[in-house]
XYZ file of C-alpha atoms in Angstrom:
539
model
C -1.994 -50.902 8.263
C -4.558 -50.696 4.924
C -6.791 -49.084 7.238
C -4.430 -46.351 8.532
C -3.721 -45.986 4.813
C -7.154 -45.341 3.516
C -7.950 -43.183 6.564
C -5.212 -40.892 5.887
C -6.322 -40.836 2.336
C -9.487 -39.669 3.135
C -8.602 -37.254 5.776
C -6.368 -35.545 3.034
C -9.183 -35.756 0.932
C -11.858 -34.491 3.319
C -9.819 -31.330 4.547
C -9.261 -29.541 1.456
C -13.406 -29.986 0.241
C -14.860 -27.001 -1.016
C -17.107 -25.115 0.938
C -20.193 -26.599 -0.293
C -19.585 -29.712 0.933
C -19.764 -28.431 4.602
C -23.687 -28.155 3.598
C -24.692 -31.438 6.063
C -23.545 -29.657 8.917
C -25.034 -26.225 7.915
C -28.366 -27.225 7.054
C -30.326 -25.819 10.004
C -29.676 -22.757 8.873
C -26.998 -21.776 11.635
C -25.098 -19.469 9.423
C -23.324 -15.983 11.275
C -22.553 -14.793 14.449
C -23.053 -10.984 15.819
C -21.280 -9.417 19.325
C -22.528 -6.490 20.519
C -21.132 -4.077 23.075
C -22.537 -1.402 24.945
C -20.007 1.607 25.807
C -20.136 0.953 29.515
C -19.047 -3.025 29.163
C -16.067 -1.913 26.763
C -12.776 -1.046 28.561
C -12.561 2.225 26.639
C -16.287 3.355 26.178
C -16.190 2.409 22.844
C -19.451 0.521 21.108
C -18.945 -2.671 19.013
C -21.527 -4.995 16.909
C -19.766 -7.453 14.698
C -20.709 -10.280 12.191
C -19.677 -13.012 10.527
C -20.878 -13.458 7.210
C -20.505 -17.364 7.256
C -21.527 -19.016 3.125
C -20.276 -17.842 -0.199
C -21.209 -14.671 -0.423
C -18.798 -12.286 -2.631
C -15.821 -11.606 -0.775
C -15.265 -8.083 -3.052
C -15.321 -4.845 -1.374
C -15.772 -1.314 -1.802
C -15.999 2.381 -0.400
C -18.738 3.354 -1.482
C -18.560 7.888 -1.937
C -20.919 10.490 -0.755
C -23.523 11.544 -3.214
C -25.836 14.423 -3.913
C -28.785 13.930 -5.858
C -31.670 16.464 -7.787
C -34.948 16.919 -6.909
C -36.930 13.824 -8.207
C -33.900 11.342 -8.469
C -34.562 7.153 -6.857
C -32.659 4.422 -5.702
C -32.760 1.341 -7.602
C -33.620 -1.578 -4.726
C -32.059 -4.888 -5.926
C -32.154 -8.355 -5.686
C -28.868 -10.960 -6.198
C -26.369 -8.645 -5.385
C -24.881 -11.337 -2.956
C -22.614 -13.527 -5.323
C -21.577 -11.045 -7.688
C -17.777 -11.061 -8.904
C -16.617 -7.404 -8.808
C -18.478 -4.028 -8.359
C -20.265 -3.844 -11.614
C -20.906 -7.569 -12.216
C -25.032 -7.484 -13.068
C -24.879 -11.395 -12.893
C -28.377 -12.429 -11.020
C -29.280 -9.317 -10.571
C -32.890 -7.680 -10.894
C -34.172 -4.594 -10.024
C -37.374 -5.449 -7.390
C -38.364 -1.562 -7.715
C -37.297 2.522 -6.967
C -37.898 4.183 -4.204
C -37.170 8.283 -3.882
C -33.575 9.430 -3.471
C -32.826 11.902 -0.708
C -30.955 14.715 -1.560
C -27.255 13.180 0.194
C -26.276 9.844 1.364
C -23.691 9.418 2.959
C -20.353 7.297 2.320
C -20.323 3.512 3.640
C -18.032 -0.075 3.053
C -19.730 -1.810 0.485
C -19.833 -5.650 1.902
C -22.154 -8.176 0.799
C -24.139 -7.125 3.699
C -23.123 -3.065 3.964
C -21.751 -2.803 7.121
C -20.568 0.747 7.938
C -21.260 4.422 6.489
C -18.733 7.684 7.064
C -21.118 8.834 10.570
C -20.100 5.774 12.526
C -23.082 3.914 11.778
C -22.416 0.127 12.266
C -25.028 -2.908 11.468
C -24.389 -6.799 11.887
C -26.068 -9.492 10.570
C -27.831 -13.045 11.278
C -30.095 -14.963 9.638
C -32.858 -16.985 11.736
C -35.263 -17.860 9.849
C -38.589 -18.613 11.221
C -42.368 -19.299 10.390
C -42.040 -19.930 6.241
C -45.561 -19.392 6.318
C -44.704 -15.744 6.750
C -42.313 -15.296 3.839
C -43.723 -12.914 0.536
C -41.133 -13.019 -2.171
C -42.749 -9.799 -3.505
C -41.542 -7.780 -1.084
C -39.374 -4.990 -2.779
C -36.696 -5.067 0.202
C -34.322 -7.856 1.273
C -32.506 -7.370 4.408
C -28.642 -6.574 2.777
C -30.628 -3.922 0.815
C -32.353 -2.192 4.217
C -28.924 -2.148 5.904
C -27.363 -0.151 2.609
C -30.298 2.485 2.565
C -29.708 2.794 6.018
C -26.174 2.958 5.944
C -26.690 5.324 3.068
C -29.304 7.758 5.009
C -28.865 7.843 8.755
C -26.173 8.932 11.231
C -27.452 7.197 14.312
C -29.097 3.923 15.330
C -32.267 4.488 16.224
C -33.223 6.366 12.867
C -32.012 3.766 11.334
C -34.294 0.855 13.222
C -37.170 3.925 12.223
C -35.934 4.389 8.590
C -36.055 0.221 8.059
C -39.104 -0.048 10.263
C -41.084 2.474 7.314
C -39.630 0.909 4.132
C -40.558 -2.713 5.381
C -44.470 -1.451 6.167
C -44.100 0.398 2.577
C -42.481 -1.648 0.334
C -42.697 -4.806 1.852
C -40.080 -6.989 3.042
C -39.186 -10.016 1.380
C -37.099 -11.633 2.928
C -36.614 -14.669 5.707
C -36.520 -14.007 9.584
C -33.330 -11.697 9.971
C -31.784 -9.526 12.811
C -28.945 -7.076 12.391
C -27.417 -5.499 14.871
C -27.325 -1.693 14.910
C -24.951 0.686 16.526
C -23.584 4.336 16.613
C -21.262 6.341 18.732
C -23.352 5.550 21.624
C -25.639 2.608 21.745
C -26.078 -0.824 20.092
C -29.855 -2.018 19.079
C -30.828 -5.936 18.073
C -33.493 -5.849 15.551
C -34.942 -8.845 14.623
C -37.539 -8.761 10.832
C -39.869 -11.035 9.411
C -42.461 -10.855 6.442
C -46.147 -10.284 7.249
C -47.814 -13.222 5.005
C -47.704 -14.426 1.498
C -50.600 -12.318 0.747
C -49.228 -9.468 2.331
C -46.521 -6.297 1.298
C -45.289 -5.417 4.899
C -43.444 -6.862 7.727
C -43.500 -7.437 11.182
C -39.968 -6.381 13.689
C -38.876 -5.760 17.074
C -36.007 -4.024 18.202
C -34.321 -4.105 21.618
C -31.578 -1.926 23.169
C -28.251 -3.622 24.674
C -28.199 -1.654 28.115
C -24.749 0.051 27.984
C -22.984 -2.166 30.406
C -24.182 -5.420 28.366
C -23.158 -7.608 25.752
C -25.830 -9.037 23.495
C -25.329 -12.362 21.034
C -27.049 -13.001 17.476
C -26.690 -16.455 16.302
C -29.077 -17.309 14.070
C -31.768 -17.791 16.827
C -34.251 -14.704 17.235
C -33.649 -13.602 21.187
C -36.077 -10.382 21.416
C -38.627 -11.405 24.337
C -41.564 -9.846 25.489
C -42.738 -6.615 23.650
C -41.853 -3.594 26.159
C -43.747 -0.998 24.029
C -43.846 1.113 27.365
C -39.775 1.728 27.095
C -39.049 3.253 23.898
C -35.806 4.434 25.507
C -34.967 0.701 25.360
C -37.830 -1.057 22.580
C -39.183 -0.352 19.467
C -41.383 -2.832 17.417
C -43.895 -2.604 14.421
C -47.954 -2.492 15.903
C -48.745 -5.609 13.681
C -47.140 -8.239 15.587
C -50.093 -9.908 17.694
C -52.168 -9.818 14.208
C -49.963 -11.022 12.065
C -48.772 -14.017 14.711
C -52.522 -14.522 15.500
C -53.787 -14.771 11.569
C -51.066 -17.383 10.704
C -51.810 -19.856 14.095
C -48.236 -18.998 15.252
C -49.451 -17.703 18.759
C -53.696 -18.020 20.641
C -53.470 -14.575 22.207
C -53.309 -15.782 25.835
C -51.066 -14.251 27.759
C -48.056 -12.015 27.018
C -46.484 -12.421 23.480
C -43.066 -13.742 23.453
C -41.078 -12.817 20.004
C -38.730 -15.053 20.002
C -40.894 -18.091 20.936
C -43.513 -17.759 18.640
C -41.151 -16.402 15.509
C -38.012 -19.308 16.917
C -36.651 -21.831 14.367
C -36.968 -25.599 14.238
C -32.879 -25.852 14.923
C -33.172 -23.461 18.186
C -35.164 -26.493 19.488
C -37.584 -24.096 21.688
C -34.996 -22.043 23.618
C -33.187 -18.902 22.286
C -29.588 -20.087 22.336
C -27.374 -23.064 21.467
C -23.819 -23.463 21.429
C -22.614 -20.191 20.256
C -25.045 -18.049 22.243
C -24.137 -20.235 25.679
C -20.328 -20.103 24.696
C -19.989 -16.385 24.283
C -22.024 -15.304 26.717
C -20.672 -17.887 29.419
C -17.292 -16.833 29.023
C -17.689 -13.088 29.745
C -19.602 -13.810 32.437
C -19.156 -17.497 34.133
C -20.114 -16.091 37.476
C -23.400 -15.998 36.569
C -23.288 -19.943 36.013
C -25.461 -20.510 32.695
C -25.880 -23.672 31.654
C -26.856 -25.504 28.234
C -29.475 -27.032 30.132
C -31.494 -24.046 30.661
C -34.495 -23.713 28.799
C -33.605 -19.723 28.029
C -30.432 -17.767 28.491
C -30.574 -13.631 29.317
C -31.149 -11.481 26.272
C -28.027 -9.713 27.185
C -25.458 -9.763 30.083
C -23.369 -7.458 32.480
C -19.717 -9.326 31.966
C -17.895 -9.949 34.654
C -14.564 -7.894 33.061
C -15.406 -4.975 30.699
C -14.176 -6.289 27.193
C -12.121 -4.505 24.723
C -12.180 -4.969 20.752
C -9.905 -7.383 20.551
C -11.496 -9.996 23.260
C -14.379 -9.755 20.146
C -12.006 -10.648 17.627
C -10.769 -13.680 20.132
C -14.539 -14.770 20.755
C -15.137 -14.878 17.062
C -12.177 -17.489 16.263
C -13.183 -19.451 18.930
C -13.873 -23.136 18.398
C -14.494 -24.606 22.028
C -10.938 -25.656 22.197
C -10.828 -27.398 25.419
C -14.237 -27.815 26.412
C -16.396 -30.657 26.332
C -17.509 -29.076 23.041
C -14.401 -29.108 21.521
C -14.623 -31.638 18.211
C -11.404 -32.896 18.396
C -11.077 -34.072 21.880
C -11.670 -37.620 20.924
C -9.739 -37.914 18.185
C -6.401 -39.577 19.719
C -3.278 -40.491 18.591
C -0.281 -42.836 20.405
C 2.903 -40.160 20.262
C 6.333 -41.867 21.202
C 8.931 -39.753 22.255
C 12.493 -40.140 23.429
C 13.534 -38.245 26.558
C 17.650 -37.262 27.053
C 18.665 -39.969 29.007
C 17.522 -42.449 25.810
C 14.151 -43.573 27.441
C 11.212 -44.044 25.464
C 7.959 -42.240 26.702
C 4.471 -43.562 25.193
C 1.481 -40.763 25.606
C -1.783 -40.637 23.622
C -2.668 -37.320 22.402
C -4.825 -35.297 20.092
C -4.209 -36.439 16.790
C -1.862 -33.861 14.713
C -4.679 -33.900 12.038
C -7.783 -33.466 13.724
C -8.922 -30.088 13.148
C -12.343 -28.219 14.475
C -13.523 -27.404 11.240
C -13.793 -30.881 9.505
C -15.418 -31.472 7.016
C -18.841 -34.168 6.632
C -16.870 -37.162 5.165
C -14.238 -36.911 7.586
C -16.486 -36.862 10.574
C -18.562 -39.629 8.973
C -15.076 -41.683 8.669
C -13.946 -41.156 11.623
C -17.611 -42.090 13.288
C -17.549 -45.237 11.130
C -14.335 -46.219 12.642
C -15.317 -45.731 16.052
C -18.718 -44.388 16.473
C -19.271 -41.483 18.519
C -15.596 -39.789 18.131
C -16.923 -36.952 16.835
C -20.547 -34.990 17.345
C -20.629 -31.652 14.975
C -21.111 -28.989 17.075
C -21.369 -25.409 15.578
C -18.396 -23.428 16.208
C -17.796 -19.960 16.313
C -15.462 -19.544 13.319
C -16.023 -21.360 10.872
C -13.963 -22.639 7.450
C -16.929 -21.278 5.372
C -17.062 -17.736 6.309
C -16.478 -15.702 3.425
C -15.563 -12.320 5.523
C -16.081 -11.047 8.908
C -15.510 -7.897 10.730
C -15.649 -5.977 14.274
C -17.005 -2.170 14.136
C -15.657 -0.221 16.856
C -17.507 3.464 17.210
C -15.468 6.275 19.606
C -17.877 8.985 20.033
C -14.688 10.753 21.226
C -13.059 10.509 18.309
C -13.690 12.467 14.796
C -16.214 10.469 12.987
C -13.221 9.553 9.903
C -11.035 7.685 12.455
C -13.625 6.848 15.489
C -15.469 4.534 13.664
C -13.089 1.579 12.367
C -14.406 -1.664 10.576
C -11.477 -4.241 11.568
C -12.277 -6.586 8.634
C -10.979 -10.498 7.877
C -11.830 -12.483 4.957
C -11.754 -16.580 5.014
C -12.227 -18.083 8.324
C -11.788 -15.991 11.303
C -9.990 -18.095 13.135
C -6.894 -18.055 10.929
C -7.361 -14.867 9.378
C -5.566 -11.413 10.455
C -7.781 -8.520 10.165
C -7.467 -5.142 8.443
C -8.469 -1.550 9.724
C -11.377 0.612 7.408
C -12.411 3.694 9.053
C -15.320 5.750 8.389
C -12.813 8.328 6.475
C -11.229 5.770 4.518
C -11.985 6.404 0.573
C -10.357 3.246 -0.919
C -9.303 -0.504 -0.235
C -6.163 -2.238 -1.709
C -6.321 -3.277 -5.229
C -6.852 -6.891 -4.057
C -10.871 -6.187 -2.351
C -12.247 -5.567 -5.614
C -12.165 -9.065 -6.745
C -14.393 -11.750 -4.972
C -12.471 -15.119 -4.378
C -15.418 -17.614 -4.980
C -15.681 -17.541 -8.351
C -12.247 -18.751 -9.428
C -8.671 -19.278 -7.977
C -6.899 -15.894 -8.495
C -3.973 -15.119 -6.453
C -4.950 -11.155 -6.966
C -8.171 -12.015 -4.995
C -8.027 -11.047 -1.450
C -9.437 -14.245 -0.428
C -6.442 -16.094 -1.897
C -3.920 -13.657 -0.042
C -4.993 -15.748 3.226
C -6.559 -18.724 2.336
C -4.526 -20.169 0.471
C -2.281 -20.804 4.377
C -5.353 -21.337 6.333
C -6.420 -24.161 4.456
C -2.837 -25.773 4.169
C -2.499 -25.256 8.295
C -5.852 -27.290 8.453
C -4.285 -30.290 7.372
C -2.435 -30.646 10.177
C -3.922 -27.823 12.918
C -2.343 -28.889 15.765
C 1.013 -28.822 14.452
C -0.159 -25.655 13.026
C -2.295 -23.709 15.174
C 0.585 -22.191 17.754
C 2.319 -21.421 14.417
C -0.579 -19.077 13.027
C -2.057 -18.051 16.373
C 1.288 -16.490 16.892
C 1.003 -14.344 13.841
C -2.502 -13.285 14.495
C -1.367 -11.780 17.596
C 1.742 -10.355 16.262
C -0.379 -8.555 13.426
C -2.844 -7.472 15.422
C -0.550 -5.891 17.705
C 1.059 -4.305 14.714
C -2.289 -2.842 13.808
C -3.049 -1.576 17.438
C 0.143 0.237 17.456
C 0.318 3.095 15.341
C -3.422 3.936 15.947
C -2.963 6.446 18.791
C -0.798 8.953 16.408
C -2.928 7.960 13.762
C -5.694 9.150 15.608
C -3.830 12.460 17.033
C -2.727 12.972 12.982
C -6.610 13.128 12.355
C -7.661 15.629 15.422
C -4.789 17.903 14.421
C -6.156 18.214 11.550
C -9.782 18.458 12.219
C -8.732 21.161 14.765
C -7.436 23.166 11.489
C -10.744 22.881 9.505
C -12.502 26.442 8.376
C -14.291 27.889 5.902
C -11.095 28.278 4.175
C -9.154 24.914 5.109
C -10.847 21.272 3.618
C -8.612 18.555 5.655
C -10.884 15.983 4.188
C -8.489 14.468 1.730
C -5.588 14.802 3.527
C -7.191 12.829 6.498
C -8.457 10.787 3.632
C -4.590 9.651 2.678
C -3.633 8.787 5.785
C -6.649 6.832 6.793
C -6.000 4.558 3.032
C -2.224 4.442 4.015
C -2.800 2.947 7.433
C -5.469 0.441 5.761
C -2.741 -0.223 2.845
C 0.115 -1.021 5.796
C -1.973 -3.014 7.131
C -3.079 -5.356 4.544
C 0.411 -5.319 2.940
C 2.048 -6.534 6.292
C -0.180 -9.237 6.622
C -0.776 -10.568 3.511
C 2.932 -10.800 3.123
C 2.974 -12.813 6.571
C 0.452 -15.358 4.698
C 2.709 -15.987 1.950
C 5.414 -16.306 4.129
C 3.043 -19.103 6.084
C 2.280 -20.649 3.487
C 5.914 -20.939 2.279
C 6.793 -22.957 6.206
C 3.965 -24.809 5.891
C 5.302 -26.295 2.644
C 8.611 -27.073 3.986
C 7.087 -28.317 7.259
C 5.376 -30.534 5.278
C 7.821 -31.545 3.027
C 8.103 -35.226 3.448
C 3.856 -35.622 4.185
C 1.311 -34.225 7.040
């Protein structure tokens, strides 16, 4: 009995940790998750790329406005603008150098890592790594700051991938191993960076086109392979890449070069996948019968069912629920329940407490008590994701409403998620605070976490609860798009010389994104509220 007593203790204790103490299970560096989409593997010719920006990075948000500049003008490239608490906190940050200003840039949602600009211009993100022998801290660009100038400069994705491909050999990149993931109204791009040498300003990157009836994965592992500099259609790369890997000992120039083996990371163990990569790209396509065991998995795949955007948005909660990955399949429970004719009926079960995002002290219990109930494995979603979001480009669509940025904040498997378009010119009060830095109910992160973590406690009680209202929300926020989206062509179809329908489109673009939010922010509280009187008398 003392033992049941202390372990509940410390499973109560364990569950509501902060963030940092997940670091034990983070510390190989596995840290967000990207889906791509071509147009032809998406049920409605649509393109997706999506991330997960997994850590405690600000959780504040912004549109940021179209700007005209004068001859002469520069951007300001800075450093530390990753953990700041509001728009115009300066706190950590430095200026690493100017570049020039062009004459317009274009509007685009401010995230920690920028994510999407007013021309349907989407880019993911996911760290890998690699060689630290190739790192230079000098270099004026880090990769959140390429993806804003970007965002800020270019209306498709391959100018993009040319654009960041110039400033890196310019001004140096300065930054670990990164790939974002790069799409417009008609084609998604992986492109995977790293520095060129400690004594070097420059960079070395490839960049690789997901064929339009694939679906590409980043998770933290680069997955580029050979260098296919005869198919620029399909590959693009920077012409130092044999030198640089030569000079630092990372490859003997025999044979063909293989990015992502020679530039991998100690935690990808010498393949390019692990469980997220398998997991993803196993379910859309099990026919093809991939296996953990492999010793490399397909850059990209043809899916066996074209997806639409909301199979991403299932993906990225997923937490191997039911698979021989799944965390808490060992952790049982004896259940005793009494059937209507008085019986007694005796079944172990999964224990109402164990949840897939535990934390290190709990699995560490829980191993002490019986060693080998639980091995970590590296779920999709995550409980320390500060945001994530799913970009879905129409090309047949106006550019304010094709392009929509279907944003979450706190882990995605909990969270709802909330429309931005490209047209949209301002988020809810609640996005312009970050959540890290202090408990404030005006925070957006506090609108959902605040439920998500309570659930935790006791998921399995919980998780039919909440999954329900995830669906039901996101249902609410698929409905009313197709006469939101007529609303927008009717009045495109009205623009002249003489007729601006930008701000009017404007409106109804923040209205839909203010419906949204409201609805399901209420819905949290509301949670939050049953979970409390659920759990009334204890978990």
């Amino acid at each position: 009995m003392k033992k049941k007593v202390l372990f509940l203790c410390l499973l109560l204790t364990a569950v509501t940790v902060r963030s940092q103490d997940y670091s034990s299970q983070i510390i190989d560096g596995q840290s967000c998750t990207s889906i791509m989409v071509g147009k032809k593997a998406s049920t409605d010719g649509s393109v997706i790329t999506s991330h997960t920006c997994d850590g405690r990075y600000r959780t504040w948000m912004t549109m940021e406005p179209a700007a005209d500049y004068k001859a002469g003008a520069v951007h300001q490239v800075r450093k530390g603008t990753m953990h700041t608490a509001y728009r115009d906190d300066t706190t950590g940050i430095k200026v690493a150098g100017t570049i020039p200003q062009v004459r317009h840039t274009y509007a685009y949602l401010n995230t920690a890592y920028p994510c999407l600009n007013e021309k349907q211009l989407a880019i993911g993100e996911t760290t890998f790594g690699g060689p630290d022998t190739l790192v230079n801290k000098n270099g004026m660009f880090l990769i959140e700051e390429l993806e804003r100038v970007a965002l800020m400069r270019c209306d498709n994705a391959r100018d993009a991938i040319r654009l960041i491909g110039s400033l890196v050999k310019e001004y140096g990149y300065g930054d670990g191993g990164e790939c974002i993931t790069i799409a417009d109204r008609n084609e998604v791009w992986q492109m995977e960076i790293l520095g060129e040498g400690p004594d070097k300003i420059g960079g070395i990157w490839a960049a690789q086109r997901i064929p339009d009836d694939h679906i590409g994965v980043s998770a933290n592992i680069p997955r580029i392979g050979r260098l296919q500099r005869d198919n620029p259609n399909y590959f693009m790369c920077s012409d130092n890449i044999e030198q640089v890997a030569r000079r630092y000992g990372l490859w003997d120039g025999e044979g063909e070069l293989v990015f992502w083996k020679v530039f991998n990371a100690s935690y990808a163990n010498g393949k390019n996948f692990r469980e997220r990569e398998f997991f993803i790209l196993n379910a859309l396509a099990p026919s093809l019968g991939l296996s953990m065991d492999m010793a490399e998995l397909p850059f990209s795949i043809k899916p066996d069912q074209n997806v639409d955007v909301s199979d991403v948005m299932q993906l990225l909660r997923s937490t191997y629920e039911g698979t021989d990955m799944d965390m808490c399949r060992n952790i049982k429970m004896v259940s005793k329940r009494r059937q209507k004719d008085g019986t007694v009926v005796t079944d172990t079960v999964i224990s109402s407490v164990a949840n897939p995002w535990m934390g290190g002290n709990i699995q560490n219990t829980l191993n002490m008590l019986k060693p080998g109930t639980v091995e970590f494995k590296r779920t999709v979603s995550v409980a320390w994701c500060s945001y994530s979001f799913v970009a879905q480009l129409r090309d047949w669509l106006p550019d304010e409403v094709g392009g929509v940025c279907w944003v979450a904040v706190d882990n995605p498997g909990q969270s709802p998620r909330v429309p931005v378009f490209c047209g949209t010119s301002r988020l809810p009060q609640a996005y312009n605070l970050c959540g890290h830095k202090r408990y404030d109910d005006n925070a957006v992160l506090w609108q959902y976490r605040k439920a998500n973590k309570l659930a935790t406690v006791a998921w399995q009680r919980t998780k039919d609860i909440m999954s329900k209202e995830i669906m039901e929300q996101e249902q609410k926020a698929f409905k009313g798009l197709a006469d939101l989206e007529s609303s927008v062509k009717a009045l495109k179809a009205r623009e002249s010389e003489d007729y601006d329908p930008s701000k009017q489109i404007a409106s109804l673009l923040n209205d839909y994104t203010y419906r949204v939010y409201d609805n399901s922010s209420y819905a949290w509280r509301q949670l939050e509220g049953r979970f409390w009187q659920m759990f009334g008398t204890g978990f």
